């Protein structure tokens, strides 16, 4: 009887466990727009001292399809300050039955930056599960003990687009008021969150959060997702204690504790770089020479801030090995600039294609993933990214432009905004003379000039192989059938940051026949066919991050035995989103001049105006596809 009771108890527990993780128990509303469902996402942080923190994390994710595999991550970083005490993963089938248990010995243990001896202390435990069927559920848990309390990662109640959450829990406990965390809540209005705060502990819990779906031109995920930002005003990081109330405090701590003494160089290097600037008095001209020297004599290894901490490798070490990450190369460049008497500041930025600002009222180390250098000159800053071997001096492109960053000065930190490339500054100017041959083929000479972020998108062509450039142009003008590139050349003006392309191209059967008529598309070289997708019920505002300007002027030569029957009227439309104007001018019976100007303006626009913007882009696509009718005169 006792054995039977034990068996029933085991079965009951197993049945209950299976029900918890069964795919079939997921509420229907959490399946909508979801590739995965977070059944449980929780972290429990315990601040035991300024230099002692332990935390346990557990994630249970039901993956519905292949796209959801990205949410079933099983990895954890560690270093000499951070120890992984426990780590385990379990895989369940659709019914919640265990099918695989992954112990610590099964995880791969690799260097976080494999192949670079500077970072051998930073390591990664990971396991790559290869699913055999969908859906499946993966449970991943680990426990960490660390002396670093300077970085408490933000807590996201949603970990990305296309994943819903059944239950999310965040808890942090502390042993004294001096270790009480500061918590900033963001975007919690649209979810139901239970918050509990008592002496020594703060906790949050949210349930049944539906998935967010990415929309065209939507704001960055970090700007709209529900999250918590957490920091300690008193912390320990990489062997150093800190007390931080604001960005000035944090910058002063970085300067005095992490950067101080790191810019020493060998006398031979100092004399060499001073020789390069001999006779040059202007600081910016000196800086340009130093920047070019750094670009020519080092190479970049990709290591984000966080690996190896905030402290850069010493300048003397980078000078010896001739490589470094963003921190090391920025510090090295500052050492070279110091050697020639040019002032510069170490700067931390959140880099990437999407602009993310530092929060001006929330000073913590978790913000920022990249380091650059600021050079003060006549009341403004020149910015240089020392990880690039090819960018012109003072040009940072769309990786770090127009965002709030932390400049570290000797007297403390300061939040400033980097150079912005906005609207007309992002110019592409295209000029062409193209001739329609007697056999209705096309021959064209095209000149393209790009500036601002458009320069950033084009200047890399000069370093590509010929066959890759040819393939690029075939894709760039993918709307032209039968296209072939006969020649091209480039000019890279790094002083004015202008990239010029000169391209010769041909296309057979360019003019299409329609009965006895022939149809000629007027704008095939800079045709904007993009129309934003339609949404029945758009959820978010839409963002144009930078804006841009196209200016086109094409001379079109027609065959002598063809005549056009009409020309479209001049058209201009002005909206809050931008301006479009186009004009076709008759120069002679066989020569036309096509002129086009298209401006898109930077802005964060309300979702209610999305359809107006879509209508504007639909009009542009229509106008850019205008055709004229040609008739043969010799028949």
Coordinates of C-alpha atoms in Angstrom, one line a residue:
X1 CA 0.0 0.0 0.0
X2 CA 2.9 2.3 0.9
X3 CA 4.7 1.5 -2.3
X4 CA 1.5 2.2 -4.3
X5 CA 1.1 5.5 -2.5
X6 CA 4.7 6.5 -3.4
X7 CA 4.2 5.6 -7.0
X8 CA 1.0 7.6 -7.2
X9 CA 2.7 10.5 -5.6
X10 CA 5.6 10.3 -8.2
X11 CA 3.1 10.1 -11.0
X12 CA 1.1 13.0 -9.5
X13 CA 4.3 15.2 -9.3
X14 CA 5.3 14.2 -12.8
X15 CA 1.9 14.9 -14.2
X16 CA 1.8 18.3 -12.5
X17 CA 5.3 19.1 -13.8
X18 CA 4.4 18.1 -17.3
X19 CA 1.3 20.2 -17.2
X20 CA 3.4 23.2 -16.2
X21 CA 5.7 22.9 -19.2
X22 CA 3.2 21.5 -21.6
X23 CA 2.8 23.4 -24.8
X24 CA -1.0 22.8 -24.6
X25 CA -1.4 24.9 -21.4
X26 CA -0.1 28.1 -23.0
X27 CA -2.9 30.7 -23.1
X28 CA -4.1 31.4 -26.7
X29 CA -3.4 35.1 -26.4
X30 CA 0.3 34.4 -25.8
X31 CA 0.6 32.4 -29.0
X32 CA -0.4 35.3 -31.1
X33 CA 2.5 36.8 -33.1
X34 CA 4.9 34.7 -31.1
X35 CA 7.8 32.5 -32.2
X36 CA 8.4 31.6 -28.6
X37 CA 6.8 31.9 -25.2
X38 CA 8.8 32.6 -22.0
X39 CA 7.1 30.3 -19.5
X40 CA 9.2 31.7 -16.7
X41 CA 11.9 34.4 -16.8
X42 CA 13.3 35.2 -13.4
X43 CA 16.4 36.5 -11.6
X44 CA 17.2 36.7 -7.9
X45 CA 20.0 39.1 -7.0
X46 CA 21.6 39.2 -3.5
X47 CA 23.9 42.1 -2.7
X48 CA 25.8 40.8 0.3
X49 CA 28.6 43.5 0.4
X50 CA 30.0 46.2 -1.8
X51 CA 32.3 43.6 -3.2
X52 CA 30.0 40.5 -3.1
X53 CA 27.0 39.7 -5.2
X54 CA 25.3 36.4 -6.0
X55 CA 22.5 35.9 -8.4
X56 CA 20.6 33.0 -9.9
X57 CA 18.8 33.2 -13.2
X58 CA 16.2 30.8 -14.6
X59 CA 14.6 30.9 -18.0
X60 CA 12.0 28.5 -19.3
X61 CA 11.2 29.1 -23.0
X62 CA 8.8 27.1 -25.2
X63 CA 10.1 27.4 -28.8
X64 CA 7.2 27.3 -31.3
X65 CA 9.2 27.3 -34.6
X66 CA 12.7 27.7 -36.0
X67 CA 12.6 31.5 -35.7
X68 CA 12.1 31.0 -32.0
X69 CA 15.4 29.1 -31.5
X70 CA 17.2 32.4 -30.9
X71 CA 15.3 32.8 -27.6
X72 CA 16.6 29.4 -26.3
X73 CA 20.0 30.7 -25.3
X74 CA 22.2 28.6 -23.0
X75 CA 25.3 30.6 -22.3
X76 CA 27.0 32.5 -19.4
X77 CA 30.1 34.6 -19.3
X78 CA 32.7 34.4 -16.5
X79 CA 36.1 35.8 -15.6
X80 CA 38.4 36.0 -12.6
X81 CA 35.9 38.2 -10.7
X82 CA 32.8 36.3 -11.7
X83 CA 32.4 32.6 -10.9
X84 CA 29.7 30.3 -12.2
X85 CA 28.7 28.1 -9.2
X86 CA 26.0 26.1 -11.0
X87 CA 24.7 25.7 -14.5
X88 CA 22.2 23.3 -16.0
X89 CA 19.7 23.0 -18.9
X90 CA 16.8 20.6 -19.4
X91 CA 14.8 20.0 -22.6
X92 CA 11.2 19.0 -22.7
X93 CA 8.9 17.8 -25.5
X94 CA 5.6 19.4 -26.4
X95 CA 3.8 17.6 -23.6
X96 CA 6.3 18.7 -21.0
X97 CA 8.2 15.4 -20.7
X98 CA 11.9 15.6 -20.1
X99 CA 13.9 14.4 -23.1
X100 CA 17.4 15.7 -22.3
X101 CA 19.3 17.0 -19.3
X102 CA 22.5 19.0 -19.9
X103 CA 25.0 19.1 -17.0
X104 CA 27.9 21.5 -16.5
X105 CA 30.3 19.0 -18.0
X106 CA 28.3 19.1 -21.3
X107 CA 28.8 22.8 -21.7
X108 CA 31.6 24.1 -24.0
X109 CA 34.1 26.3 -22.2
X110 CA 35.9 28.7 -24.5
X111 CA 37.7 32.1 -24.4
X112 CA 35.3 34.9 -24.9
X113 CA 37.6 36.4 -27.4
X114 CA 39.2 33.3 -28.9
X115 CA 42.7 33.7 -30.2
X116 CA 43.8 36.9 -28.4
X117 CA 46.0 36.4 -25.3
X118 CA 45.0 39.9 -23.9
X119 CA 41.6 38.5 -23.0
X120 CA 42.2 34.9 -21.9
X121 CA 40.7 35.6 -18.5
X122 CA 37.3 36.2 -20.1
X123 CA 35.5 33.0 -20.9
X124 CA 32.1 31.6 -22.0
X125 CA 30.2 28.5 -21.1
X126 CA 27.6 27.6 -23.7
X127 CA 25.7 24.7 -25.1
X128 CA 24.1 24.6 -28.5
X129 CA 20.9 22.5 -28.5
X130 CA 19.8 21.3 -31.9
X131 CA 16.1 20.6 -31.9
X132 CA 14.6 17.6 -33.6
X133 CA 11.0 18.8 -33.5
X134 CA 8.8 21.8 -32.6
X135 CA 7.5 22.9 -30.2
X136 CA 10.0 22.1 -27.5
X137 CA 10.8 23.7 -24.1
X138 CA 14.2 24.6 -22.8
X139 CA 14.9 25.3 -19.2
X140 CA 18.2 27.1 -18.4
X141 CA 19.4 28.0 -15.0
X142 CA 22.7 29.1 -13.5
X143 CA 24.1 30.7 -10.3
X144 CA 26.9 33.3 -10.3
X145 CA 29.0 34.7 -7.5
X146 CA 31.1 37.9 -8.2
X147 CA 33.0 40.7 -6.6
X148 CA 31.9 43.1 -9.3
X149 CA 28.8 45.0 -8.3
X150 CA 29.3 47.9 -10.7
X151 CA 27.2 46.5 -13.5
X152 CA 23.7 45.3 -12.8
X153 CA 22.2 44.4 -16.2
X154 CA 18.9 45.9 -17.2
X155 CA 15.9 43.7 -16.7
X156 CA 13.6 43.3 -19.7
X157 CA 10.2 41.9 -19.1
X158 CA 10.2 41.1 -22.8
X159 CA 13.5 39.9 -24.2
X160 CA 12.7 40.9 -27.8
X161 CA 10.2 41.0 -30.6
X162 CA 8.0 37.9 -31.3
X163 CA 8.3 36.4 -27.8
X164 CA 5.5 36.5 -25.2
X165 CA 5.9 36.0 -21.5
X166 CA 3.8 33.9 -19.2
X167 CA 5.6 35.0 -16.0
X168 CA 8.5 37.3 -15.3
X169 CA 10.1 37.9 -11.9
X170 CA 12.8 40.2 -10.7
X171 CA 14.0 40.3 -7.1
X172 CA 17.0 42.1 -5.5
X173 CA 17.9 42.0 -1.9
X174 CA 20.5 44.0 0.0
X175 CA 22.0 43.8 3.5
X176 CA 22.1 47.5 4.3
X177 CA 20.7 50.8 3.2
X178 CA 24.1 51.8 1.8
X179 CA 23.7 49.0 -0.7
X180 CA 20.1 49.8 -1.6
X181 CA 19.8 49.9 -5.4
X182 CA 18.4 52.7 -7.5
X183 CA 15.8 51.4 -9.9
X184 CA 14.4 53.3 -12.9
X185 CA 11.2 51.9 -14.4
X186 CA 10.5 52.3 -18.1
X187 CA 7.4 51.5 -20.3
X188 CA 5.5 49.6 -17.6
X189 CA 2.2 51.4 -18.4
X190 CA 0.9 48.8 -20.8
X191 CA 1.6 45.7 -18.6
X192 CA 0.4 44.7 -15.2
X193 CA 3.3 44.6 -12.7
X194 CA 3.1 43.7 -9.1
X195 CA 5.8 45.5 -7.1
X196 CA 6.7 44.7 -3.5
X197 CA 9.2 46.6 -1.5
X198 CA 10.2 45.8 2.1
X199 CA 13.2 46.3 4.2
X200 CA 16.2 44.9 2.4
X201 CA 14.3 43.6 -0.7
X202 CA 12.5 44.9 -3.9
X203 CA 10.7 42.6 -6.2
X204 CA 8.6 42.8 -9.4
X205 CA 6.3 40.3 -11.1
X206 CA 4.5 40.5 -14.4
X207 CA 2.3 37.9 -16.0
X208 CA 0.8 37.2 -19.5
X209 CA 2.6 39.8 -21.5
X210 CA 1.7 39.4 -25.2
X211 CA 4.4 39.5 -27.9
X212 CA 5.5 42.7 -29.6
X213 CA 5.8 42.6 -33.3
X214 CA 8.4 44.7 -35.1
X215 CA 6.9 47.3 -37.4
X216 CA 8.5 49.2 -40.3
X217 CA 10.4 52.2 -39.0
X218 CA 9.4 51.4 -35.4
X219 CA 11.5 52.9 -32.5
X220 CA 14.3 50.8 -31.2
X221 CA 13.2 47.9 -29.1
X222 CA 15.0 49.3 -26.0
X223 CA 13.0 52.5 -26.3
X224 CA 9.6 50.8 -26.2
X225 CA 10.0 47.6 -24.2
X226 CA 9.0 47.3 -20.5
X227 CA 12.2 47.2 -18.5
X228 CA 14.1 48.1 -15.3
X229 CA 17.4 49.9 -15.1
X230 CA 19.2 49.1 -11.9
X231 CA 22.4 50.5 -10.3
X232 CA 24.2 50.7 -7.0
X233 CA 25.3 54.1 -5.8
X234 CA 28.2 52.4 -3.9
X235 CA 29.9 49.5 -5.8
X236 CA 33.0 47.6 -6.4
X237 CA 34.4 46.9 -9.9
X238 CA 37.5 45.2 -11.1
X239 CA 39.3 45.8 -7.8
X240 CA 38.1 49.4 -7.3
X241 CA 35.5 50.9 -4.9
X242 CA 33.2 53.7 -6.1
X243 CA 30.6 56.1 -4.9
X244 CA 28.5 57.5 -7.8
X245 CA 25.6 59.9 -7.6
X246 CA 25.8 61.3 -11.2
X247 CA 27.8 61.1 -14.5
X248 CA 30.4 63.6 -13.2
X249 CA 31.2 61.2 -10.3
X250 CA 31.3 58.2 -12.7
X251 CA 33.5 59.9 -15.2
X252 CA 35.9 61.0 -12.4
X253 CA 36.1 57.4 -11.1
X254 CA 36.8 56.1 -14.6
X255 CA 39.5 58.7 -15.1
X256 CA 41.2 58.3 -11.7
X257 CA 40.9 54.5 -11.3
X258 CA 40.6 52.9 -14.7
X259 CA 42.5 55.3 -17.1
X260 CA 45.2 56.9 -14.9
X261 CA 48.7 55.8 -15.8
X262 CA 47.6 53.9 -19.0
X263 CA 48.9 56.4 -21.5
X264 CA 52.7 55.7 -21.0
X265 CA 54.7 55.1 -24.2
X266 CA 58.2 54.1 -25.0
X267 CA 60.5 57.1 -25.6
X268 CA 61.2 55.8 -29.1
X269 CA 57.5 55.9 -30.0
X270 CA 57.1 59.4 -28.5
X271 CA 60.1 60.7 -30.6
X272 CA 58.8 59.0 -33.7
X273 CA 55.3 60.6 -33.5
X274 CA 56.7 64.0 -32.6
X275 CA 58.9 63.8 -35.7
X276 CA 55.8 63.2 -37.8
X277 CA 54.2 66.5 -36.6
X278 CA 57.4 68.6 -36.7
X279 CA 56.7 72.0 -38.1
X280 CA 52.9 71.6 -37.6
X281 CA 51.4 74.1 -35.1
X282 CA 47.6 73.5 -35.5
X283 CA 46.3 70.9 -33.1
X284 CA 43.8 69.5 -35.5
X285 CA 46.4 69.1 -38.2
X286 CA 48.6 67.3 -35.7
X287 CA 45.7 65.1 -34.7
X288 CA 45.1 64.1 -38.3
X289 CA 48.7 63.0 -38.7
X290 CA 48.5 61.0 -35.4
X291 CA 45.2 59.4 -36.4
X292 CA 46.7 58.3 -39.8
X293 CA 49.7 56.9 -38.0
X294 CA 47.5 54.9 -35.6
X295 CA 45.4 53.6 -38.6
X296 CA 48.5 52.5 -40.5
X297 CA 50.2 50.8 -37.6
X298 CA 47.5 48.9 -35.6
X299 CA 44.6 46.6 -36.3
X300 CA 41.3 46.2 -34.5
X301 CA 40.1 43.2 -32.6
X302 CA 36.3 43.1 -31.9
X303 CA 35.7 43.1 -28.2
X304 CA 32.8 45.0 -26.7
X305 CA 33.1 46.9 -23.5
X306 CA 32.3 44.5 -20.7
X307 CA 34.8 41.9 -21.9
X308 CA 38.0 42.8 -20.0
X309 CA 36.0 45.4 -18.2
X310 CA 36.1 49.2 -18.7
X311 CA 39.9 49.5 -18.2
X312 CA 41.8 49.6 -21.5
X313 CA 45.0 47.7 -22.2
X314 CA 47.9 50.0 -21.6
X315 CA 49.2 52.1 -24.5
X316 CA 52.6 50.6 -24.2
X317 CA 51.2 47.1 -24.6
X318 CA 49.1 48.1 -27.7
X319 CA 52.2 49.7 -29.2
X320 CA 54.0 46.5 -28.7
X321 CA 51.5 44.0 -30.1
X322 CA 50.0 46.4 -32.7
X323 CA 46.4 45.5 -32.0
X324 CA 43.6 46.2 -29.5
X325 CA 39.9 46.5 -28.9
X326 CA 38.0 49.8 -28.9
X327 CA 39.2 50.6 -25.4
X328 CA 42.8 49.8 -26.0
X329 CA 43.0 51.6 -29.4
X330 CA 41.2 54.7 -28.1
X331 CA 43.6 54.9 -25.1
X332 CA 46.6 54.3 -27.4
X333 CA 45.5 57.1 -29.7
X334 CA 45.1 59.4 -26.7
X335 CA 48.6 58.6 -25.6
X336 CA 50.0 59.5 -29.1
X337 CA 48.0 62.7 -29.1
X338 CA 49.3 63.5 -25.6
X339 CA 52.9 63.0 -26.9
X340 CA 52.4 65.8 -29.4
X341 CA 50.6 68.1 -27.1
X342 CA 47.0 67.6 -28.3
X343 CA 44.2 67.2 -25.6
X344 CA 41.7 64.4 -26.0
X345 CA 39.1 62.6 -24.0
X346 CA 38.1 59.0 -23.6
X347 CA 34.4 58.6 -24.6
X348 CA 32.0 55.8 -24.0
X349 CA 29.1 55.3 -26.5
X350 CA 26.2 52.9 -27.2
X351 CA 27.2 52.1 -30.8
X352 CA 25.1 50.5 -33.6
X353 CA 22.9 51.3 -36.5
X354 CA 20.1 52.3 -34.1
X355 CA 20.7 55.4 -32.1
X356 CA 20.6 54.9 -28.3
X357 CA 21.3 57.7 -25.9
X358 CA 22.9 57.6 -22.5
X359 CA 20.3 58.5 -19.8
X360 CA 21.3 61.8 -18.5
X361 CA 19.8 61.2 -15.0
X362 CA 20.9 57.6 -14.5
X363 CA 24.7 57.1 -14.2
X364 CA 25.8 53.5 -14.5
X365 CA 28.4 51.4 -16.1
X366 CA 26.0 49.1 -18.0
X367 CA 25.3 51.9 -20.6
X368 CA 27.7 51.9 -23.5
X369 CA 29.3 49.2 -25.6
X370 CA 32.1 51.0 -27.5
X371 CA 34.8 53.6 -26.9
X372 CA 35.8 56.5 -29.2
X373 CA 37.9 59.7 -28.7
X374 CA 36.8 63.3 -28.5
X375 CA 39.3 66.1 -29.4
X376 CA 38.2 69.6 -28.2
X377 CA 39.0 72.4 -30.6
X378 CA 37.8 76.0 -30.8
X379 CA 34.6 75.3 -28.8
X380 CA 33.6 72.0 -30.5
X381 CA 34.5 68.4 -30.5
X382 CA 36.1 66.4 -33.3
X383 CA 35.2 62.7 -32.9
X384 CA 37.4 59.8 -34.1
X385 CA 36.7 56.1 -34.0
X386 CA 40.1 54.4 -33.5
X387 CA 38.8 50.9 -34.5
X388 CA 38.6 52.0 -38.2
X389 CA 41.6 51.8 -40.5
X390 CA 39.7 53.5 -43.3
X391 CA 37.5 56.3 -42.0
X392 CA 38.5 59.9 -42.6
X393 CA 39.6 62.0 -39.6
X394 CA 36.6 63.5 -37.8
X395 CA 34.0 61.3 -39.5
X396 CA 32.3 58.7 -37.4
X397 CA 29.4 57.6 -39.7
X398 CA 26.2 56.0 -38.6
X399 CA 27.8 53.7 -36.0
X400 CA 28.1 56.4 -33.3
X401 CA 26.5 59.6 -34.7
X402 CA 23.9 61.8 -33.1
X403 CA 23.6 60.3 -29.7
X404 CA 24.3 61.2 -26.1
X405 CA 27.6 59.8 -24.9
X406 CA 29.8 60.0 -21.8
X407 CA 33.0 62.0 -22.2
X408 CA 35.6 61.3 -19.4
X409 CA 37.5 64.4 -18.5
X410 CA 40.1 64.9 -15.8
X411 CA 37.6 66.7 -13.7
X412 CA 34.7 64.2 -14.2
X413 CA 32.2 62.9 -16.7
X414 CA 29.9 64.9 -19.0
X415 CA 27.1 63.8 -21.2
X416 CA 27.4 65.4 -24.7
X417 CA 26.0 64.6 -28.1
X418 CA 28.1 63.3 -31.0
X419 CA 28.2 64.8 -34.5
X420 CA 24.9 64.4 -36.3
X421 CA 24.4 63.7 -40.0
X422 CA 20.9 64.9 -40.7
X423 CA 18.6 65.5 -43.8
X424 CA 20.5 67.4 -46.5
X425 CA 23.9 66.5 -45.0
X426 CA 23.2 62.9 -46.2
X427 CA 23.4 63.7 -49.8
X428 CA 23.6 61.5 -52.9
X429 CA 24.0 63.6 -56.0
X430 CA 23.7 61.7 -59.3
X431 CA 24.5 63.1 -62.7
X432 CA 24.3 61.1 -66.0
X433 CA 24.1 61.4 -69.7
X434 CA 22.5 58.3 -71.1
X435 CA 21.8 57.5 -74.7
X436 CA 19.1 55.3 -76.2
X437 CA 20.7 53.6 -79.2
X438 CA 19.0 52.7 -82.5
X439 CA 18.5 49.1 -81.3
X440 CA 16.8 50.4 -78.1
X441 CA 19.7 49.6 -75.8
X442 CA 21.1 51.9 -73.2
X443 CA 24.6 53.4 -72.8
X444 CA 25.2 55.7 -69.8
X445 CA 28.0 57.6 -68.0
X446 CA 27.0 58.0 -64.4
X447 CA 28.6 60.1 -61.7
X448 CA 27.6 59.6 -58.1
X449 CA 28.7 61.8 -55.2
X450 CA 27.9 60.8 -51.6
X451 CA 28.3 62.7 -48.3
X452 CA 27.3 62.2 -44.7
X453 CA 26.1 58.6 -43.9
X454 CA 25.7 58.1 -47.7
X455 CA 29.5 58.4 -47.9
X456 CA 29.7 55.8 -45.2
X457 CA 27.6 53.4 -47.2
X458 CA 29.6 53.9 -50.5
X459 CA 33.3 54.6 -49.8
X460 CA 34.0 51.0 -48.9
X461 CA 33.7 50.1 -52.6
X462 CA 37.2 51.3 -53.3
X463 CA 38.6 48.5 -51.2
X464 CA 36.6 45.7 -52.9
X465 CA 37.6 43.3 -55.7
X466 CA 36.6 44.2 -59.2
X467 CA 34.2 41.3 -59.5
X468 CA 32.5 42.3 -56.2
X469 CA 32.1 45.9 -57.3
X470 CA 30.5 44.7 -60.6
X471 CA 28.1 42.6 -58.6
X472 CA 27.3 45.5 -56.3
X473 CA 26.3 47.7 -59.2
X474 CA 24.2 45.0 -60.7
X475 CA 22.3 44.9 -57.4
X476 CA 22.2 48.6 -57.0
X477 CA 20.6 49.0 -60.4
X478 CA 18.7 45.7 -60.1
X479 CA 15.7 47.3 -61.8
X480 CA 17.6 47.6 -65.1
X481 CA 17.3 44.4 -67.2
X482 CA 20.2 43.2 -69.2
X483 CA 22.6 45.5 -67.3
X484 CA 26.4 45.2 -67.8
X485 CA 29.1 47.4 -66.2
X486 CA 31.8 48.4 -68.7
X487 CA 34.0 50.5 -66.5
X488 CA 34.2 52.3 -63.1
X489 CA 36.6 54.5 -61.1
X490 CA 36.5 56.1 -57.7
X491 CA 37.8 59.2 -56.0
X492 CA 37.8 59.4 -52.2
X493 CA 38.2 63.0 -50.9
X494 CA 38.9 62.3 -47.2
X495 CA 39.4 66.0 -46.5
X496 CA 35.9 67.0 -47.6
X497 CA 34.4 63.5 -46.9
X498 CA 33.0 63.1 -50.4
X499 CA 33.1 59.9 -52.3
X500 CA 32.8 60.0 -56.1
X501 CA 31.9 57.1 -58.4
X502 CA 32.2 57.2 -62.1
X503 CA 30.4 54.3 -63.8
X504 CA 29.9 53.3 -67.4
X505 CA 27.1 50.9 -68.1
X506 CA 25.0 49.3 -70.9
X507 CA 21.7 47.6 -71.0
X508 CA 20.1 45.8 -74.0
X509 CA 16.4 46.0 -74.8
X510 CA 16.1 49.0 -72.5
X511 CA 13.1 50.5 -74.2
X512 CA 10.0 48.2 -74.0
X513 CA 7.5 47.9 -76.9
X514 CA 3.7 48.3 -76.4
X515 CA 1.9 47.7 -79.7
X516 CA 3.2 50.3 -82.1
X517 CA 4.5 52.5 -79.3
X518 CA 7.6 52.3 -77.2
X519 CA 7.8 53.1 -73.5
X520 CA 10.8 54.8 -71.9
X521 CA 11.2 55.0 -68.1
X522 CA 12.7 58.4 -67.4
X523 CA 14.3 57.6 -64.0
X524 CA 16.0 54.2 -63.9
X525 CA 19.2 55.3 -62.1
X526 CA 17.8 56.6 -58.8
X527 CA 14.3 55.0 -58.7
X528 CA 12.8 54.9 -55.2
X529 CA 10.2 52.1 -55.2
X530 CA 10.0 51.6 -51.5
X531 CA 6.5 51.8 -50.1
X532 CA 6.1 51.1 -46.3
X533 CA 4.0 48.1 -45.5
X534 CA 0.3 48.6 -44.5
X535 CA -0.8 48.0 -40.9
X536 CA -4.5 47.7 -40.0
X537 CA -3.7 48.9 -36.4
X538 CA -0.2 50.2 -36.0
X539 CA 1.0 50.1 -32.4
X540 CA 3.9 52.4 -32.3
X541 CA 5.2 55.8 -33.6
X542 CA 7.6 55.7 -36.6
X543 CA 11.1 57.0 -36.7
X544 CA 13.2 58.4 -39.5
X545 CA 16.6 58.4 -37.8
X546 CA 18.6 60.7 -40.0
X547 CA 16.9 61.8 -43.2
X548 CA 18.6 62.2 -46.6
X549 CA 18.6 64.1 -49.8
X550 CA 18.7 62.9 -53.4
X551 CA 19.6 65.3 -56.2
X552 CA 19.5 63.9 -59.8
X553 CA 20.1 65.4 -63.2
X554 CA 20.0 63.2 -66.2
X555 CA 20.5 64.2 -69.8
X556 CA 18.6 61.7 -72.0
X557 CA 19.6 61.3 -75.7
X558 CA 16.9 59.8 -77.9
X559 CA 17.5 58.1 -81.3
X560 CA 17.0 60.5 -84.3
X561 CA 14.2 58.2 -85.7
X562 CA 12.1 58.5 -82.5
X563 CA 9.9 61.2 -81.2
X564 CA 8.1 61.6 -77.9
X565 CA 4.4 62.4 -77.8
X566 CA 4.1 64.2 -74.5
X567 CA 6.2 65.2 -71.4
X568 CA 4.8 65.0 -67.9
X569 CA 4.2 68.3 -66.1
X570 CA 6.4 69.6 -63.4
X571 CA 5.4 68.1 -60.0
X572 CA 6.2 69.1 -56.5
X573 CA 4.8 67.9 -53.2
X574 CA 5.8 69.2 -49.7
X575 CA 4.9 67.3 -46.5
X576 CA 6.2 67.4 -43.0
X577 CA 8.1 64.2 -43.8
X578 CA 9.9 65.7 -46.8
X579 CA 9.8 67.2 -50.2
X580 CA 9.7 65.7 -53.7
X581 CA 9.9 67.6 -57.0
X582 CA 10.5 66.4 -60.5
X583 CA 10.7 68.1 -63.8
X584 CA 11.4 67.0 -67.4
X585 CA 12.6 69.8 -69.8
X586 CA 12.8 69.5 -73.6
X587 CA 16.2 70.6 -74.8
X588 CA 15.6 69.6 -78.4
X589 CA 13.6 67.1 -80.4
X590 CA 16.0 64.3 -79.3
X591 CA 17.3 65.5 -76.0
X592 CA 15.6 65.7 -72.6
X593 CA 16.7 67.0 -69.2
X594 CA 15.3 65.1 -66.2
X595 CA 15.7 66.9 -62.8
X596 CA 14.7 65.4 -59.5
X597 CA 15.0 66.4 -55.9
X598 CA 13.9 64.1 -53.0
X599 CA 14.3 65.0 -49.3
X600 CA 13.3 62.8 -46.4
X601 CA 13.3 64.5 -43.0
X602 CA 14.5 63.1 -39.7
X603 CA 11.8 62.8 -37.1
X604 CA 9.8 60.8 -34.6
X605 CA 6.3 60.9 -36.0
X606 CA 3.0 59.7 -34.3
X607 CA 1.5 56.5 -35.4
X608 CA -1.6 58.3 -36.6
X609 CA 0.4 59.9 -39.4
X610 CA 1.9 56.7 -40.7
X611 CA -0.7 56.4 -43.4
X612 CA 0.1 59.9 -44.6
X613 CA 3.8 59.0 -44.8
X614 CA 2.9 55.8 -46.6
X615 CA 0.8 57.8 -49.1
X616 CA 3.7 60.2 -49.7
X617 CA 6.1 57.3 -50.4
X618 CA 3.5 55.7 -52.7
X619 CA 3.3 58.9 -54.7
X620 CA 7.1 59.0 -55.0
X621 CA 7.2 55.4 -56.2
X622 CA 4.6 56.2 -58.8
X623 CA 6.4 59.4 -60.0
X624 CA 9.8 57.7 -60.1
X625 CA 8.3 55.1 -62.4
X626 CA 6.9 57.6 -64.9
X627 CA 7.2 56.6 -68.6
X628 CA 6.9 58.6 -71.8
X629 CA 5.7 57.2 -75.1
X630 CA 8.1 57.1 -78.1
X631 CA 7.0 56.6 -81.7
X632 CA 9.2 55.7 -84.6
X633 CA 9.3 58.3 -87.4
X634 CA 10.8 56.1 -90.1
X635 CA 8.0 53.6 -90.5

